[in-house]
PDB file of C-alpha atoms and ligand atoms in Angstrom:
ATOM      1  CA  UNK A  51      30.731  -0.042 -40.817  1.00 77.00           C
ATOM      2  CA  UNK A  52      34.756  -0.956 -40.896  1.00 81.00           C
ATOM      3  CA  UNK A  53      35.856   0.919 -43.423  1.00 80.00           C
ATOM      4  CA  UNK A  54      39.525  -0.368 -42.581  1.00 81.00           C
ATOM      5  CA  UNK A  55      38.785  -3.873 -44.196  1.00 90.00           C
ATOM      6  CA  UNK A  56      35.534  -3.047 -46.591  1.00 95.00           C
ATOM      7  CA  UNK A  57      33.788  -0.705 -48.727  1.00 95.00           C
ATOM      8  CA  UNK A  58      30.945   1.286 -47.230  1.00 96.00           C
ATOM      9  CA  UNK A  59      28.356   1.305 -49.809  1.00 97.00           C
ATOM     10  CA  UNK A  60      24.821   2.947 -50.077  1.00 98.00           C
ATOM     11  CA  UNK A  61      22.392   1.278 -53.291  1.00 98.00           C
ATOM     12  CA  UNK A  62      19.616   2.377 -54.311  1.00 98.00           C
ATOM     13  CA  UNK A  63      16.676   0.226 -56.074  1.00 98.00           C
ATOM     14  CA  UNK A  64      14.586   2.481 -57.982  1.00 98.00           C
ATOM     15  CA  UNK A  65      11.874  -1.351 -58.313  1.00 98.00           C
ATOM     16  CA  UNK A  66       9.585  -0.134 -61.375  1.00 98.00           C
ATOM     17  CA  UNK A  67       9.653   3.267 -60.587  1.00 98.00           C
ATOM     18  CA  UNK A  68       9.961   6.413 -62.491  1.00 97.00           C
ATOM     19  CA  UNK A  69      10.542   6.948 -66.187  1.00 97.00           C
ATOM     20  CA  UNK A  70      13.326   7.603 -68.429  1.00 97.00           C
ATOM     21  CA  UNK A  71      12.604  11.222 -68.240  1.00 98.00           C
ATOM     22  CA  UNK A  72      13.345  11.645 -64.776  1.00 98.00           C
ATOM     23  CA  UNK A  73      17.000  10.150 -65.001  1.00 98.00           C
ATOM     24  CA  UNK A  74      18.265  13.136 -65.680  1.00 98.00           C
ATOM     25  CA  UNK A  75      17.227  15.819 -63.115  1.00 98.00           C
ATOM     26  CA  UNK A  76      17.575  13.321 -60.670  1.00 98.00           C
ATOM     27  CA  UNK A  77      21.427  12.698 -61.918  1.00 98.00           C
ATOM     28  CA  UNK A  78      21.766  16.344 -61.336  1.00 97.00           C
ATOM     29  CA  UNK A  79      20.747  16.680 -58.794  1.00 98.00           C
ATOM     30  CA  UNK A  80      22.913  13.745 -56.996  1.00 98.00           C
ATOM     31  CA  UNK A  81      25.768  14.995 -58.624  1.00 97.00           C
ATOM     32  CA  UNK A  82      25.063  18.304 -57.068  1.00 96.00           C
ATOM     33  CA  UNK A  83      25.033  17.174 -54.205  1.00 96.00           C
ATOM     34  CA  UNK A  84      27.693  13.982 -53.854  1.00 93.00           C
ATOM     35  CA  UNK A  85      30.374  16.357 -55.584  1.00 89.00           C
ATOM     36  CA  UNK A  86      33.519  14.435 -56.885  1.00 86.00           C
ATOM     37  CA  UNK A  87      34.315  12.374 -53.668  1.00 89.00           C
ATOM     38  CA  UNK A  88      31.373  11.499 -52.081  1.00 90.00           C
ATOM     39  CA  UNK A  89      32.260   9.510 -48.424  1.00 89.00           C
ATOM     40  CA  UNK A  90      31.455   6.050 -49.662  1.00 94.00           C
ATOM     41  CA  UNK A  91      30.401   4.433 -52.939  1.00 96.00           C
ATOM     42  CA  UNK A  92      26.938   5.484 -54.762  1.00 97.00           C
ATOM     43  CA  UNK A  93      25.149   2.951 -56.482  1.00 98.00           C
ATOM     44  CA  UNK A  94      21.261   3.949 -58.468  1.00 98.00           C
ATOM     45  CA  UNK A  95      19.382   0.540 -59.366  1.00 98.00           C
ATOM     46  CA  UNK A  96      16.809   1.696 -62.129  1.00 98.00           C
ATOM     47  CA  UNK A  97      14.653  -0.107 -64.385  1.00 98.00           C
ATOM     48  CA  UNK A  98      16.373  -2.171 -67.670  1.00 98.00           C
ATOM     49  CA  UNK A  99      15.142   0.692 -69.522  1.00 98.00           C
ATOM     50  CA  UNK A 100      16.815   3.597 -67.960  1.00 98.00           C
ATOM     51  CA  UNK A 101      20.668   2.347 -68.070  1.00 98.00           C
ATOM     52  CA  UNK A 102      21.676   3.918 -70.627  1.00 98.00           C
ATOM     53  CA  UNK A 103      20.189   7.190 -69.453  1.00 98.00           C
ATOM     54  CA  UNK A 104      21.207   6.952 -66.212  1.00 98.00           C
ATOM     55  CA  UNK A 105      25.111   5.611 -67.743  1.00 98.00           C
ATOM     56  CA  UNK A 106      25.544   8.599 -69.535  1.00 98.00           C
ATOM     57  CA  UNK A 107      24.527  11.145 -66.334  1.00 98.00           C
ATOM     58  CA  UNK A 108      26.981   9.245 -64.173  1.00 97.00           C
ATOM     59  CA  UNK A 109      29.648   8.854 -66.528  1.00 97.00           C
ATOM     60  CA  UNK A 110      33.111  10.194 -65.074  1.00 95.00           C
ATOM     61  CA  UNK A 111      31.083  10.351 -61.696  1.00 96.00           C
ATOM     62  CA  UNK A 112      31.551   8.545 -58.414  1.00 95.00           C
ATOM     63  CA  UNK A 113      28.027   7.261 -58.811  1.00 97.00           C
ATOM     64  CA  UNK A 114      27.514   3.998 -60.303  1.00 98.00           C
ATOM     65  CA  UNK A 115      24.566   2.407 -62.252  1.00 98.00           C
ATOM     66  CA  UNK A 116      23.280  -1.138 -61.506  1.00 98.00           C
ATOM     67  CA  UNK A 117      20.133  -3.258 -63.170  1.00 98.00           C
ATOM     68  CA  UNK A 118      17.312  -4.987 -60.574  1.00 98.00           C
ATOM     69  CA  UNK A 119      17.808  -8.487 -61.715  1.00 98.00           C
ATOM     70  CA  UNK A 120      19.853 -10.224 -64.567  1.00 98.00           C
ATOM     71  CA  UNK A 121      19.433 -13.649 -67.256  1.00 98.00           C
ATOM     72  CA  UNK A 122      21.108 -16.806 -66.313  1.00 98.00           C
ATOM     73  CA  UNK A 123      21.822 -17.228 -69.734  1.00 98.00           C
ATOM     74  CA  UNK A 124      24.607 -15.825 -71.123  1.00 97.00           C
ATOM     75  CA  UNK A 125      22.725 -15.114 -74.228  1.00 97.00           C
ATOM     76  CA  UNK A 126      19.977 -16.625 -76.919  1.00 96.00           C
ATOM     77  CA  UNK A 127      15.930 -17.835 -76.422  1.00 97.00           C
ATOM     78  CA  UNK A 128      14.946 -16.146 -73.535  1.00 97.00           C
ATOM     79  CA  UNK A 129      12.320 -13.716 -74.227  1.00 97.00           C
ATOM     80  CA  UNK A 130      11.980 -10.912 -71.995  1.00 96.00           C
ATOM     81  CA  UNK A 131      15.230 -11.209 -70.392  1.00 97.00           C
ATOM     82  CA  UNK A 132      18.647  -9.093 -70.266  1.00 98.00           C
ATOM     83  CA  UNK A 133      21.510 -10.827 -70.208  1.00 98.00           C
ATOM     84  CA  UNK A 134      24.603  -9.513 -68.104  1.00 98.00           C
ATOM     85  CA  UNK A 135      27.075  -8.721 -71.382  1.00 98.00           C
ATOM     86  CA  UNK A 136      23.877  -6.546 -72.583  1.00 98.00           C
ATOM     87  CA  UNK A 137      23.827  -4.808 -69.117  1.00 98.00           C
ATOM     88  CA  UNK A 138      27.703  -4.288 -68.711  1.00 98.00           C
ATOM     89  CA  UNK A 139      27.345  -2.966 -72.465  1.00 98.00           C
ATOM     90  CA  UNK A 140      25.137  -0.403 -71.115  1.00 98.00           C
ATOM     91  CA  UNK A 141      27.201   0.889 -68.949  1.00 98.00           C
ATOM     92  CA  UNK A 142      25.979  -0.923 -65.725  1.00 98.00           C
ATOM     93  CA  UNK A 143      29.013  -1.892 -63.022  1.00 98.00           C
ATOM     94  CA  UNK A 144      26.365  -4.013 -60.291  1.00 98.00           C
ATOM     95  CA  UNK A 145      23.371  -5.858 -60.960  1.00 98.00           C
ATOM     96  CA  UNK A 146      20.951  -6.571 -57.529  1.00 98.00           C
ATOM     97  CA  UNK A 147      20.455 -10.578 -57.695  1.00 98.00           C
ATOM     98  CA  UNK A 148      17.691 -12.528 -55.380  1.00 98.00           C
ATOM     99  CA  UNK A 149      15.889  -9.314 -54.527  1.00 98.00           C
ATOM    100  CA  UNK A 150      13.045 -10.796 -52.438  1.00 97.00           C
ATOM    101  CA  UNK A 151      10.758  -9.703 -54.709  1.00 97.00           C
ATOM    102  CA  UNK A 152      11.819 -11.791 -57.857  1.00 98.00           C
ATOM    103  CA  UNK A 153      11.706 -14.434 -55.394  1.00 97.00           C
ATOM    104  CA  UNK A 154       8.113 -13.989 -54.531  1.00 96.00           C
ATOM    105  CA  UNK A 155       6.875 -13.005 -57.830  1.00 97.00           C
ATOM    106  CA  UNK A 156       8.824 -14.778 -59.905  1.00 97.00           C
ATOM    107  CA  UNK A 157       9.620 -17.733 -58.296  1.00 96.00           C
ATOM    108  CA  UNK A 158      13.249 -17.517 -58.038  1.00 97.00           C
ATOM    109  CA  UNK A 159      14.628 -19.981 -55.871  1.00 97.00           C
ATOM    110  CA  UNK A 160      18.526 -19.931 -53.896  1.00 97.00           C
ATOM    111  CA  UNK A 161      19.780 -22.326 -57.044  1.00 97.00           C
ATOM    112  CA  UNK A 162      18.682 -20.072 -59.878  1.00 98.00           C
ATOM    113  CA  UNK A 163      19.755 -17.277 -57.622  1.00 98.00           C
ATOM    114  CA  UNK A 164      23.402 -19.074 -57.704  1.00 98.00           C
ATOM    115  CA  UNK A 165      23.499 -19.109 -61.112  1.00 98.00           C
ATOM    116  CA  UNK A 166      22.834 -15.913 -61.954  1.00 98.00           C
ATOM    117  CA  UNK A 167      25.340 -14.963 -59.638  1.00 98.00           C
ATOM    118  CA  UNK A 168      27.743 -16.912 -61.261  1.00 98.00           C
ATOM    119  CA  UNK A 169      27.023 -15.194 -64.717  1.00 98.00           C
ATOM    120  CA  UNK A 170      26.540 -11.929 -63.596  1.00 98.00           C
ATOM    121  CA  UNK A 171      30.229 -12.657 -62.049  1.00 98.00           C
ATOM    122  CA  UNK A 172      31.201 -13.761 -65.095  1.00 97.00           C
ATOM    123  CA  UNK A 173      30.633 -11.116 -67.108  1.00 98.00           C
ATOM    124  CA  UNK A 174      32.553  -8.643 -65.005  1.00 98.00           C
ATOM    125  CA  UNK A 175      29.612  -7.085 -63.168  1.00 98.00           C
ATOM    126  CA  UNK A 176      29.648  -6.614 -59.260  1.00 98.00           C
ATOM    127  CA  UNK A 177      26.721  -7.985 -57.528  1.00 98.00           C
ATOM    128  CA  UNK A 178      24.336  -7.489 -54.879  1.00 98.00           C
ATOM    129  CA  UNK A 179      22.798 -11.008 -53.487  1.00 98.00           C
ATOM    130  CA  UNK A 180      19.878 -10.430 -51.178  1.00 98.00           C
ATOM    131  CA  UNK A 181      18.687 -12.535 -48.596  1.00 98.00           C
ATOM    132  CA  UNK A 182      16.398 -12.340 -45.873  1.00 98.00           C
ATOM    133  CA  UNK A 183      13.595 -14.150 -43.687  1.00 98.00           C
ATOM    134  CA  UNK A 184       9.674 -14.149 -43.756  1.00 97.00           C
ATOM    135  CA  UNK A 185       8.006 -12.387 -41.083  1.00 97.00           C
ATOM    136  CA  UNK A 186       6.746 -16.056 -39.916  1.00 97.00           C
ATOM    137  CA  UNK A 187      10.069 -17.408 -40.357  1.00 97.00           C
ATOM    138  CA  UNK A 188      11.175 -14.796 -37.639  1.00 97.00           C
ATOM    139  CA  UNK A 189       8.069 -15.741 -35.580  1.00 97.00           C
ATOM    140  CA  UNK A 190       9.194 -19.384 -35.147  1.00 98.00           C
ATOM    141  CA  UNK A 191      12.871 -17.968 -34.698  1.00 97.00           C
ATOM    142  CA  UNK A 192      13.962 -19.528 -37.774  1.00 98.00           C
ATOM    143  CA  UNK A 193      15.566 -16.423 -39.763  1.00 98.00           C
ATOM    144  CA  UNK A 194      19.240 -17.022 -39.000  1.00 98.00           C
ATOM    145  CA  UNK A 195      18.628 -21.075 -40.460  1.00 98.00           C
ATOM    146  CA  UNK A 196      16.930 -19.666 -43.592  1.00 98.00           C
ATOM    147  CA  UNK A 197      19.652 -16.724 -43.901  1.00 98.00           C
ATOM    148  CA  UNK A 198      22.222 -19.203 -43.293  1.00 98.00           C
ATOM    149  CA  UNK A 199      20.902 -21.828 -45.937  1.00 98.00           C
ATOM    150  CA  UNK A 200      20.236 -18.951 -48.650  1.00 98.00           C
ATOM    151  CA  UNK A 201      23.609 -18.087 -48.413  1.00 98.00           C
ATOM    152  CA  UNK A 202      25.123 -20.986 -48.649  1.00 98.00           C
ATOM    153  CA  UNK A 203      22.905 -22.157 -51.633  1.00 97.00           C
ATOM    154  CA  UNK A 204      23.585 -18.780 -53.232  1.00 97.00           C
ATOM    155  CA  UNK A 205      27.299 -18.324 -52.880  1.00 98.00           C
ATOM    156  CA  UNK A 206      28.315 -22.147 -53.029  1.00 96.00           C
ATOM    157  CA  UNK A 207      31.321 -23.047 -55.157  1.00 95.00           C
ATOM    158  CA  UNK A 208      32.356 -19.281 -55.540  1.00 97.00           C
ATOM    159  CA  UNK A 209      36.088 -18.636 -55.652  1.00 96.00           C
ATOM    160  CA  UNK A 210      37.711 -15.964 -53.902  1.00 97.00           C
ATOM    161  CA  UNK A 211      38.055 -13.369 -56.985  1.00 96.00           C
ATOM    162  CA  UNK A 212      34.801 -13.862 -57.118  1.00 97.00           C
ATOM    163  CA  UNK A 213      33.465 -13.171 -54.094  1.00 98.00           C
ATOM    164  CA  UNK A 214      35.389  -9.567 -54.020  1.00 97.00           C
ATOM    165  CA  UNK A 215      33.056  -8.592 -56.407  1.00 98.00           C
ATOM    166  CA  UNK A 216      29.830 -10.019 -54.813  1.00 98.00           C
ATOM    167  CA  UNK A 217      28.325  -7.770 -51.614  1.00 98.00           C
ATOM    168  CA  UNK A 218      25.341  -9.429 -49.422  1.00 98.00           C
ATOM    169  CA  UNK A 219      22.388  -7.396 -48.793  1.00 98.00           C
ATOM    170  CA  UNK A 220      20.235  -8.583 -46.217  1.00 98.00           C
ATOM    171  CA  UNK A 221      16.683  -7.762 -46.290  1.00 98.00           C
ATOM    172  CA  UNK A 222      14.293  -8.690 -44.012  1.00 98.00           C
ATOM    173  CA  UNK A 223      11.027  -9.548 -45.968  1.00 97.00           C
ATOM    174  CA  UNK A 224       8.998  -7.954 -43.312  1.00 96.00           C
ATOM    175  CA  UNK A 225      10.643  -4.599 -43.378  1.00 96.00           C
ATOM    176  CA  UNK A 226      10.618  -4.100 -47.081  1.00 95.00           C
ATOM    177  CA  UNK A 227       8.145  -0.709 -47.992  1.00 91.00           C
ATOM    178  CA  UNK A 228       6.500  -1.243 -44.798  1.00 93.00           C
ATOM    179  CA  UNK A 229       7.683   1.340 -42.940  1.00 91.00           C
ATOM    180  CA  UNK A 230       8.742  -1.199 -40.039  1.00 92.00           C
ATOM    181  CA  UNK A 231      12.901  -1.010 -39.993  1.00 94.00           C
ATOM    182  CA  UNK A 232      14.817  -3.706 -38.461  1.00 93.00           C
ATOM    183  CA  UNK A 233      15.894  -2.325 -35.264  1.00 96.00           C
ATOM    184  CA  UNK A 234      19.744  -1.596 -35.416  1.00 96.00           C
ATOM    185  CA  UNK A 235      20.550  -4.723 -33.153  1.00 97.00           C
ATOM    186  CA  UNK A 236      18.114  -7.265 -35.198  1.00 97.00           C
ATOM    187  CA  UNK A 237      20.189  -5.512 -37.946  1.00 97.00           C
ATOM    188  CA  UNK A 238      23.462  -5.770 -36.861  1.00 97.00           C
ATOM    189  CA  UNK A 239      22.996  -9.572 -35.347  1.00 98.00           C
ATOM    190  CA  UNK A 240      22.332 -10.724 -38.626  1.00 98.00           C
ATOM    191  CA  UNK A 241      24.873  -9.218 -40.488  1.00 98.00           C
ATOM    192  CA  UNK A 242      27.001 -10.378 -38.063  1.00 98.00           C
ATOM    193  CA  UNK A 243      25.840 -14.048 -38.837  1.00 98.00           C
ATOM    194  CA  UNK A 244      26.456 -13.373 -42.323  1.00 98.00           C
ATOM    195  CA  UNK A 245      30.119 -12.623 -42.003  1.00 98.00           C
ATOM    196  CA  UNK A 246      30.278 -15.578 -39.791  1.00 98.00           C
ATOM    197  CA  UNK A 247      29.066 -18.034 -42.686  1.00 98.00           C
ATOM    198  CA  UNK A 248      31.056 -15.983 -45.226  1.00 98.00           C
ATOM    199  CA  UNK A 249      33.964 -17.013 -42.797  1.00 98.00           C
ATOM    200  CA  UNK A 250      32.962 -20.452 -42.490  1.00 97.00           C
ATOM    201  CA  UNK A 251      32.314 -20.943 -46.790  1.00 98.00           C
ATOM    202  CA  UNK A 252      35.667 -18.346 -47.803  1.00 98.00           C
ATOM    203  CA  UNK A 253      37.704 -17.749 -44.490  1.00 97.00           C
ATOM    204  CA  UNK A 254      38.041 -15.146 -42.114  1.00 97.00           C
ATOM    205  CA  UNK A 255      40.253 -12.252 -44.332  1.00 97.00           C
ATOM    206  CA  UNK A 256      37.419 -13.016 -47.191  1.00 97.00           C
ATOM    207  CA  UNK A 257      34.677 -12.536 -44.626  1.00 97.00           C
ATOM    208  CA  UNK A 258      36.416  -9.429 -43.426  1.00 97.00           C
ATOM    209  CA  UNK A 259      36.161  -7.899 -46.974  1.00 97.00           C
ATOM    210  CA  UNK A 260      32.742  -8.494 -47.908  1.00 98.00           C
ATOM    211  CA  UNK A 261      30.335  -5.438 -47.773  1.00 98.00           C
ATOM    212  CA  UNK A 262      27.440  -6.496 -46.072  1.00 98.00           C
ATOM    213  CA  UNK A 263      24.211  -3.789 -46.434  1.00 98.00           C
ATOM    214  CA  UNK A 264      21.103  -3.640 -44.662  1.00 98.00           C
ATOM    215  CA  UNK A 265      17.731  -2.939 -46.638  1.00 97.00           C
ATOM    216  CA  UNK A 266      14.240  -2.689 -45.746  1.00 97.00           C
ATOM    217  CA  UNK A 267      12.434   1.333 -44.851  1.00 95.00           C
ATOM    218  CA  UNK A 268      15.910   2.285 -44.279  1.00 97.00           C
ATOM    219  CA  UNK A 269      15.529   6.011 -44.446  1.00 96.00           C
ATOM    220  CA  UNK A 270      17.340   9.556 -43.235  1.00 97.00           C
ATOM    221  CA  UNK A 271      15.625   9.441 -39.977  1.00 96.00           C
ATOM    222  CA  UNK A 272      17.324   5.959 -39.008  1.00 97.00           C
ATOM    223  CA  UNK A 273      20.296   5.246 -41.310  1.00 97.00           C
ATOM    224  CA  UNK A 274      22.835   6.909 -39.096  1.00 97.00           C
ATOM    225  CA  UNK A 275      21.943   4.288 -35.968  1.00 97.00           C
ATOM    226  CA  UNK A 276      21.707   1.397 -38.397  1.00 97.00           C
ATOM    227  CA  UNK A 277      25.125   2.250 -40.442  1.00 96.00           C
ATOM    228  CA  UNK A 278      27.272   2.991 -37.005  1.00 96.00           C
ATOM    229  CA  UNK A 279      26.676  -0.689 -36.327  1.00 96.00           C
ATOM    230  CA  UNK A 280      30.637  -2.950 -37.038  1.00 95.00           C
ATOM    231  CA  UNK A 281      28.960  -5.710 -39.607  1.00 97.00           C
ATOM    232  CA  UNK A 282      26.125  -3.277 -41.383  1.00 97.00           C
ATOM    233  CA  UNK A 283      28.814  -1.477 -44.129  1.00 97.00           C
ATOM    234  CA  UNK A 284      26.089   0.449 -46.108  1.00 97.00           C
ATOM    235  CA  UNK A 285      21.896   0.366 -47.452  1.00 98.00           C
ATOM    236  CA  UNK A 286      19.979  -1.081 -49.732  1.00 98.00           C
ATOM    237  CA  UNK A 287      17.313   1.464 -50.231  1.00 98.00           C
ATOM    238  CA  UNK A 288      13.619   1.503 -52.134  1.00 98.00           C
ATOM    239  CA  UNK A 289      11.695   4.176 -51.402  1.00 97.00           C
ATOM    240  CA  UNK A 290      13.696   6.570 -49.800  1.00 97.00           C
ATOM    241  CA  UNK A 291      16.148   6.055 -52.692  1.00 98.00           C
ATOM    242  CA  UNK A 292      13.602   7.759 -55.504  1.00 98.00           C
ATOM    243  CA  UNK A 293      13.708  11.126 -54.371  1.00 97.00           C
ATOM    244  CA  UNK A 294      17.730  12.456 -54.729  1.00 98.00           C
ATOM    245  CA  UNK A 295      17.615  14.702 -51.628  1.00 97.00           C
ATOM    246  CA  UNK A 296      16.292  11.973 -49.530  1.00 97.00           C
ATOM    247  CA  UNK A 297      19.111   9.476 -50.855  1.00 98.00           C
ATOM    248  CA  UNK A 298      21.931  11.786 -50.381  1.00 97.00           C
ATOM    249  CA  UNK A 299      20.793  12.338 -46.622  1.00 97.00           C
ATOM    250  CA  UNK A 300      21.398   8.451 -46.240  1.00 97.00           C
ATOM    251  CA  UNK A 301      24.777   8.395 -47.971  1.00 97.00           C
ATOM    252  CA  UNK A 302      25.719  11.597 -45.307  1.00 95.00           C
ATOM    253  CA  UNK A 303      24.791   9.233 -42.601  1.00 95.00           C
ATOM    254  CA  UNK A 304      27.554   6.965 -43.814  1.00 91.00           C
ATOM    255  CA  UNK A 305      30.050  10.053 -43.285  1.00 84.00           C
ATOM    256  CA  UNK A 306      30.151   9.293 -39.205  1.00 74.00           C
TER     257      UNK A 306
HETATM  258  P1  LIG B  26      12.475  -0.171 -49.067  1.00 60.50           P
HETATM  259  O1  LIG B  26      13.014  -1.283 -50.106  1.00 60.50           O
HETATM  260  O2  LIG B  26      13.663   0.697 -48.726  1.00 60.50           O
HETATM  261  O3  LIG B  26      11.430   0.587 -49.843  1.00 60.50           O
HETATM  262  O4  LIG B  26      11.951  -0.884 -47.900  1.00 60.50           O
HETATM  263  C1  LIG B  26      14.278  -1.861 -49.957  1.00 60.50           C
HETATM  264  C2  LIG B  26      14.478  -2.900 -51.024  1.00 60.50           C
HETATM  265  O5  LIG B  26      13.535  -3.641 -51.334  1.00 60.50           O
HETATM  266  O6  LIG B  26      15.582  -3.033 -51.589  1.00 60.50           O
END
């Protein structure tokens, strides 16, 4: 982390977990134990379903609600999708974009992953872009050309206003619910390639700003080593994020 030149910021993605009825204790009990000035930003990811629910337990809180995924549309025939004035109305401030998962199951390429960026933007949300390589990718030592290239794809013809409200989450495919973290160095070399395209698309104060987060089995046991790194400024966090005890153990490790 740099907390000098960025915010530190700790996300978690609920996926299609949970229910509305658990927004609430869970709320609680982050609440209870963030207090009024938690030591870096709070973000909970849940389902479409549960913003509202989970707006209303963080209003007036230092914990902020985001959606999984957003519409490139601003609005009209799209059936089954939100668009990203209905999430904003709902009281959600960030919306995750390319989680590796919509690109697998969904088929969501860097383009479409642009544009919903660019809407999401739009609309006054803050978003999270993730990227991240294929174990086999790694195995032919090709993750820092495919990080690079979803970037650039992703982010291109962004403005700087823009990108203040856009934070990069890179996720290794491989490490995602598997239990098998990114080692803090794989970790921190990558984010540190990040920042160095960010520098080469926006220039070097822009790259400077931009949170950067790690995500994949990032977990109490190992977010301390993996936050203390310069370029990794906070977590993107799955399963360790569903249970609020467990989450608030990996926003303490961003205290240090
Ligand atoms: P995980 O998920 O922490 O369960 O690995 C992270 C993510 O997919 O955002």
């Amino acid at each position: 982390m740099n907390r000098r030149y960025r915010k530190t910021i700790i996300a978690g993605n609920w996926k299609m977990n949970r229910d509305v009825s658990d927004v609430r204790p869970y709320g609680e009990a982050l609440l209870a134990l963030a207090g009024k000035k938690p030591p870096c930003e709070i973000v909970v990811c849940t389902p479409f379903l549960m913003i509202p629910a989970a707006a209303e337990v963080f209003r007036g809180s230092p914990v902020a609600v985001g959606a999984q995924d957003v519409s490139e549309a601003d609005n009209g025939a799209r059936t089954g999708e939100v668009s990203a004035s209905q999430l904003a109305a709902a009281g959600a401030k960030y919306v995750i974009i390319g989680h590796s998962e919509r690109r697998e199951y969904h088929g969501e390429d860097d383009a479409l992953v642009g544009r919903k960026l660019k809407t999401a933007l739009r609309h006054g949300l803050r978003a999270i872009v993730c990227v991240g390589e294929r174990a086999a990718q790694r195995e032919k030592g090709a993750e820092f050309d495919v990080v690079r290239r979803q970037l650039r794809e992703a982010l291109y013809g962004l403005d700087l206003p823009q990108l203040k409200n856009t934070v990069i989450a890179y996720e290794p495919v491989w490490a995602i619910g598997t239990g098998n973290t990114a080692s803090p160095l794989q970790a921190e070399e990558m984010c540190r390639d990040i920042r160095l395209t960010l520098r080469d698309m926006f220039g070097a104060a822009a790259a400077r700003g931009t949170s950067v987060l790690y995500g994949g089995s990032m977990k109490p046991s190992n977010a301390a080593e993996l936050l203390a790194r310069p370029d990794i400024d906070g977590g993107l966090i799955g399963g360790a994020s569903l249970n609020a005890k467990d989450f608030y153990e990996i926003v303490r490790a961003a205290e240090q």
